């Protein structure tokens, strides 16, 4: 491999230099490529693909370098998480908004959705109460959610965060939101 490395070293250096501006860093990455190739040579399936294999190692090593050195800046204070009270208020407002949309769903989707989302029942409990198979109950809850989502997104714009819905705005004046 040493002989082939010597033949490809100049081309690999040019490849690395294309992505990295610092000459010392280019040499460091090239050395790391050689070490990785040398220690993992047993994984090379066909000797004829050594060149492509070395370029793949070089590419991955460059990407690893940029992942390690990616600058991390702290988030500004004005992006702090909303207060729990604000989130709770938004949840209550959205819950009041959602009920009329749920009531518009066909009964076979409305009832399982109410049981799952508003009453907090498990899907097995829903299946038992409605004499459905578990997969049937799951399917109806999921389809009810999809239909509800379509109705809501047609009417309102939602701001969603890590804790769920943070805020919403009606798209039209006549919307029920």
mmCIF file of N, CA and C in Angstrom, residues 49-103:
data_model
loop_
_atom_site.group_PDB
_atom_site.id
_atom_site.type_symbol
_atom_site.label_atom_id
_atom_site.label_comp_id
_atom_site.label_asym_id
_atom_site.label_seq_id
_atom_site.Cartn_x
_atom_site.Cartn_y
_atom_site.Cartn_z
ATOM 1 N N UNK A 49 -9.781 -0.801 -6.181
ATOM 2 C CA UNK A 49 -10.583 0.338 -5.739
ATOM 3 C C UNK A 49 -9.890 1.134 -4.638
ATOM 4 N N UNK A 50 -8.600 0.955 -4.492
ATOM 5 C CA UNK A 50 -7.842 1.648 -3.441
ATOM 6 C C UNK A 50 -7.966 3.161 -3.588
ATOM 7 N N UNK A 51 -7.860 3.660 -4.806
ATOM 8 C CA UNK A 51 -7.922 5.104 -5.031
ATOM 9 C C UNK A 51 -9.262 5.674 -4.560
ATOM 10 N N UNK A 52 -10.357 5.084 -4.988
ATOM 11 C CA UNK A 52 -11.686 5.557 -4.582
ATOM 12 C C UNK A 52 -11.865 5.442 -3.074
ATOM 13 N N UNK A 53 -11.336 4.371 -2.522
ATOM 14 C CA UNK A 53 -11.435 4.150 -1.071
ATOM 15 C C UNK A 53 -10.696 5.241 -0.308
ATOM 16 N N UNK A 54 -9.502 5.601 -0.772
ATOM 17 C CA UNK A 54 -8.715 6.649 -0.111
ATOM 18 C C UNK A 54 -9.410 8.014 -0.224
ATOM 19 N N UNK A 55 -10.008 8.304 -1.379
ATOM 20 C CA UNK A 55 -10.736 9.557 -1.531
ATOM 21 C C UNK A 55 -11.953 9.600 -0.597
ATOM 22 N N UNK A 56 -12.620 8.475 -0.405
ATOM 23 C CA UNK A 56 -13.756 8.422 0.517
ATOM 24 C C UNK A 56 -13.283 8.663 1.947
ATOM 25 N N UNK A 57 -12.157 8.061 2.310
ATOM 26 C CA UNK A 57 -11.607 8.295 3.657
ATOM 27 C C UNK A 57 -11.244 9.766 3.813
ATOM 28 N N UNK A 58 -10.633 10.360 2.782
ATOM 29 C CA UNK A 58 -10.257 11.780 2.840
ATOM 30 C C UNK A 58 -11.505 12.655 3.008
ATOM 31 N N UNK A 59 -12.517 12.359 2.226
ATOM 32 C CA UNK A 59 -13.763 13.130 2.327
ATOM 33 C C UNK A 59 -14.351 13.037 3.740
ATOM 34 N N UNK A 60 -14.450 11.825 4.262
ATOM 35 C CA UNK A 60 -15.004 11.634 5.608
ATOM 36 C C UNK A 60 -14.157 12.317 6.671
ATOM 37 N N UNK A 61 -12.846 12.296 6.508
ATOM 38 C CA UNK A 61 -11.950 12.934 7.477
ATOM 39 C C UNK A 61 -12.126 14.453 7.451
ATOM 40 N N UNK A 62 -12.305 15.014 6.262
ATOM 41 C CA UNK A 62 -12.558 16.461 6.147
ATOM 42 C C UNK A 62 -13.880 16.805 6.836
ATOM 43 N N UNK A 63 -14.913 16.012 6.576
ATOM 44 C CA UNK A 63 -16.219 16.269 7.204
ATOM 45 C C UNK A 63 -16.131 16.138 8.725
ATOM 46 N N UNK A 64 -15.397 15.141 9.196
ATOM 47 C CA UNK A 64 -15.208 14.973 10.643
ATOM 48 C C UNK A 64 -14.527 16.197 11.243
ATOM 49 N N UNK A 65 -13.539 16.722 10.529
ATOM 50 C CA UNK A 65 -12.833 17.920 11.013
ATOM 51 C C UNK A 65 -13.810 19.079 11.172
ATOM 52 N N UNK A 66 -14.635 19.324 10.162
ATOM 53 C CA UNK A 66 -15.569 20.447 10.236
ATOM 54 C C UNK A 66 -16.648 20.220 11.286
ATOM 55 N N UNK A 67 -17.033 18.994 11.521
ATOM 56 C CA UNK A 67 -18.005 18.718 12.589
ATOM 57 C C UNK A 67 -17.397 19.018 13.955
ATOM 58 N N UNK A 68 -16.141 18.648 14.123
ATOM 59 C CA UNK A 68 -15.479 18.880 15.414
ATOM 60 C C UNK A 68 -15.241 20.358 15.674
ATOM 61 N N UNK A 69 -14.940 21.122 14.639
ATOM 62 C CA UNK A 69 -14.561 22.523 14.828
ATOM 63 C C UNK A 69 -15.699 23.492 14.580
ATOM 64 N N UNK A 70 -16.878 22.987 14.389
ATOM 65 C CA UNK A 70 -18.042 23.842 14.146
ATOM 66 C C UNK A 70 -18.217 24.792 15.332
ATOM 67 N N UNK A 71 -18.250 26.103 15.066
ATOM 68 C CA UNK A 71 -18.397 27.036 16.195
ATOM 69 C C UNK A 71 -19.793 26.946 16.810
ATOM 70 N N UNK A 72 -19.842 26.979 18.094
ATOM 71 C CA UNK A 72 -21.105 26.934 18.818
ATOM 72 C C UNK A 72 -21.285 28.253 19.546
ATOM 73 N N UNK A 73 -22.353 28.933 19.214
ATOM 74 C CA UNK A 73 -22.650 30.196 19.866
ATOM 75 C C UNK A 73 -23.861 30.014 20.770
ATOM 76 N N UNK A 74 -23.833 30.601 21.948
ATOM 77 C CA UNK A 74 -25.008 30.476 22.825
ATOM 78 C C UNK A 74 -26.191 31.233 22.214
ATOM 79 N N UNK A 75 -27.378 30.726 22.465
ATOM 80 C CA UNK A 75 -28.584 31.381 21.970
ATOM 81 C C UNK A 75 -28.815 32.680 22.733
ATOM 82 N N UNK A 76 -29.310 33.695 22.066
ATOM 83 C CA UNK A 76 -29.603 34.947 22.763
ATOM 84 C C UNK A 76 -30.731 34.759 23.767
ATOM 85 N N UNK A 77 -30.733 35.586 24.772
ATOM 86 C CA UNK A 77 -31.731 35.487 25.842
ATOM 87 C C UNK A 77 -33.157 35.680 25.336
ATOM 88 N N UNK A 78 -33.337 36.512 24.294
ATOM 89 C CA UNK A 78 -34.692 36.756 23.801
ATOM 90 C C UNK A 78 -35.301 35.527 23.144
ATOM 91 N N UNK A 79 -34.512 34.473 22.915
ATOM 92 C CA UNK A 79 -35.040 33.229 22.379
ATOM 93 C C UNK A 79 -35.333 32.212 23.478
ATOM 94 N N UNK A 80 -35.382 32.678 24.692
ATOM 95 C CA UNK A 80 -35.636 31.776 25.815
ATOM 96 C C UNK A 80 -37.011 31.139 25.667
ATOM 97 N N UNK A 81 -37.159 29.977 26.284
ATOM 98 C CA UNK A 81 -38.413 29.224 26.224
ATOM 99 C C UNK A 81 -39.529 30.039 26.860
ATOM 100 N N UNK A 82 -40.729 30.013 26.266
ATOM 101 C CA UNK A 82 -41.846 30.752 26.850
ATOM 102 C C UNK A 82 -42.186 30.232 28.246
ATOM 103 N N UNK A 83 -42.724 31.105 29.028
ATOM 104 C CA UNK A 83 -43.110 30.735 30.383
ATOM 105 C C UNK A 83 -44.183 29.648 30.347
ATOM 106 N N UNK A 84 -44.174 28.773 31.333
ATOM 107 C CA UNK A 84 -45.118 27.661 31.410
ATOM 108 C C UNK A 84 -46.558 28.155 31.419
ATOM 109 N N UNK A 85 -46.810 29.297 32.066
ATOM 110 C CA UNK A 85 -48.171 29.834 32.120
ATOM 111 C C UNK A 85 -48.652 30.212 30.720
ATOM 112 N N UNK A 86 -47.751 30.804 29.904
ATOM 113 C CA UNK A 86 -48.123 31.179 28.539
ATOM 114 C C UNK A 86 -48.443 29.934 27.719
ATOM 115 N N UNK A 87 -47.635 28.895 27.890
ATOM 116 C CA UNK A 87 -47.864 27.648 27.165
ATOM 117 C C UNK A 87 -49.194 27.037 27.592
ATOM 118 N N UNK A 88 -49.484 27.029 28.887
ATOM 119 C CA UNK A 88 -50.738 26.479 29.393
ATOM 120 C C UNK A 88 -51.943 27.237 28.858
ATOM 121 N N UNK A 89 -51.833 28.562 28.788
ATOM 122 C CA UNK A 89 -52.919 29.379 28.258
ATOM 123 C C UNK A 89 -53.143 29.074 26.774
ATOM 124 N N UNK A 90 -52.059 28.955 26.034
ATOM 125 C CA UNK A 90 -52.169 28.631 24.606
ATOM 126 C C UNK A 90 -52.818 27.256 24.423
ATOM 127 N N UNK A 91 -52.462 26.293 25.281
ATOM 128 C CA UNK A 91 -53.061 24.953 25.206
ATOM 129 C C UNK A 91 -54.571 25.028 25.448
ATOM 130 N N UNK A 92 -54.980 25.806 26.440
ATOM 131 C CA UNK A 92 -56.406 25.924 26.734
ATOM 132 C C UNK A 92 -57.163 26.574 25.580
ATOM 133 N N UNK A 93 -56.569 27.612 24.999
ATOM 134 C CA UNK A 93 -57.215 28.297 23.882
ATOM 135 C C UNK A 93 -57.331 27.367 22.678
ATOM 136 N N UNK A 94 -56.277 26.621 22.413
ATOM 137 C CA UNK A 94 -56.311 25.697 21.279
ATOM 138 C C UNK A 94 -57.324 24.586 21.538
ATOM 139 N N UNK A 95 -57.404 24.100 22.767
ATOM 140 C CA UNK A 95 -58.368 23.047 23.093
ATOM 141 C C UNK A 95 -59.794 23.533 22.832
ATOM 142 N N UNK A 96 -60.094 24.791 23.174
ATOM 143 C CA UNK A 96 -61.424 25.350 22.905
ATOM 144 C C UNK A 96 -61.668 25.453 21.398
ATOM 145 N N UNK A 97 -60.617 25.748 20.664
ATOM 146 C CA UNK A 97 -60.713 25.891 19.220
ATOM 147 C C UNK A 97 -60.910 24.540 18.537
ATOM 148 N N UNK A 98 -60.291 23.512 19.057
ATOM 149 C CA UNK A 98 -60.291 22.198 18.415
ATOM 150 C C UNK A 98 -61.633 21.492 18.513
ATOM 151 N N UNK A 99 -62.329 21.659 19.595
ATOM 152 C CA UNK A 99 -63.561 20.897 19.820
ATOM 153 C C UNK A 99 -64.576 21.012 18.678
ATOM 154 N N UNK A 100 -64.864 22.211 18.149
ATOM 155 C CA UNK A 100 -65.813 22.270 17.025
ATOM 156 C C UNK A 100 -65.318 21.515 15.787
ATOM 157 N N UNK A 101 -64.015 21.508 15.576
ATOM 158 C CA UNK A 101 -63.465 20.777 14.439
ATOM 159 C C UNK A 101 -63.614 19.264 14.645
ATOM 160 N N UNK A 102 -63.391 18.817 15.863
ATOM 161 C CA UNK A 102 -63.571 17.390 16.163
ATOM 162 C C UNK A 102 -65.027 17.002 15.962
ATOM 163 N N UNK A 103 -65.931 17.875 16.387
ATOM 164 C CA UNK A 103 -67.368 17.590 16.248
ATOM 165 C C UNK A 103 -67.798 17.465 14.792
#
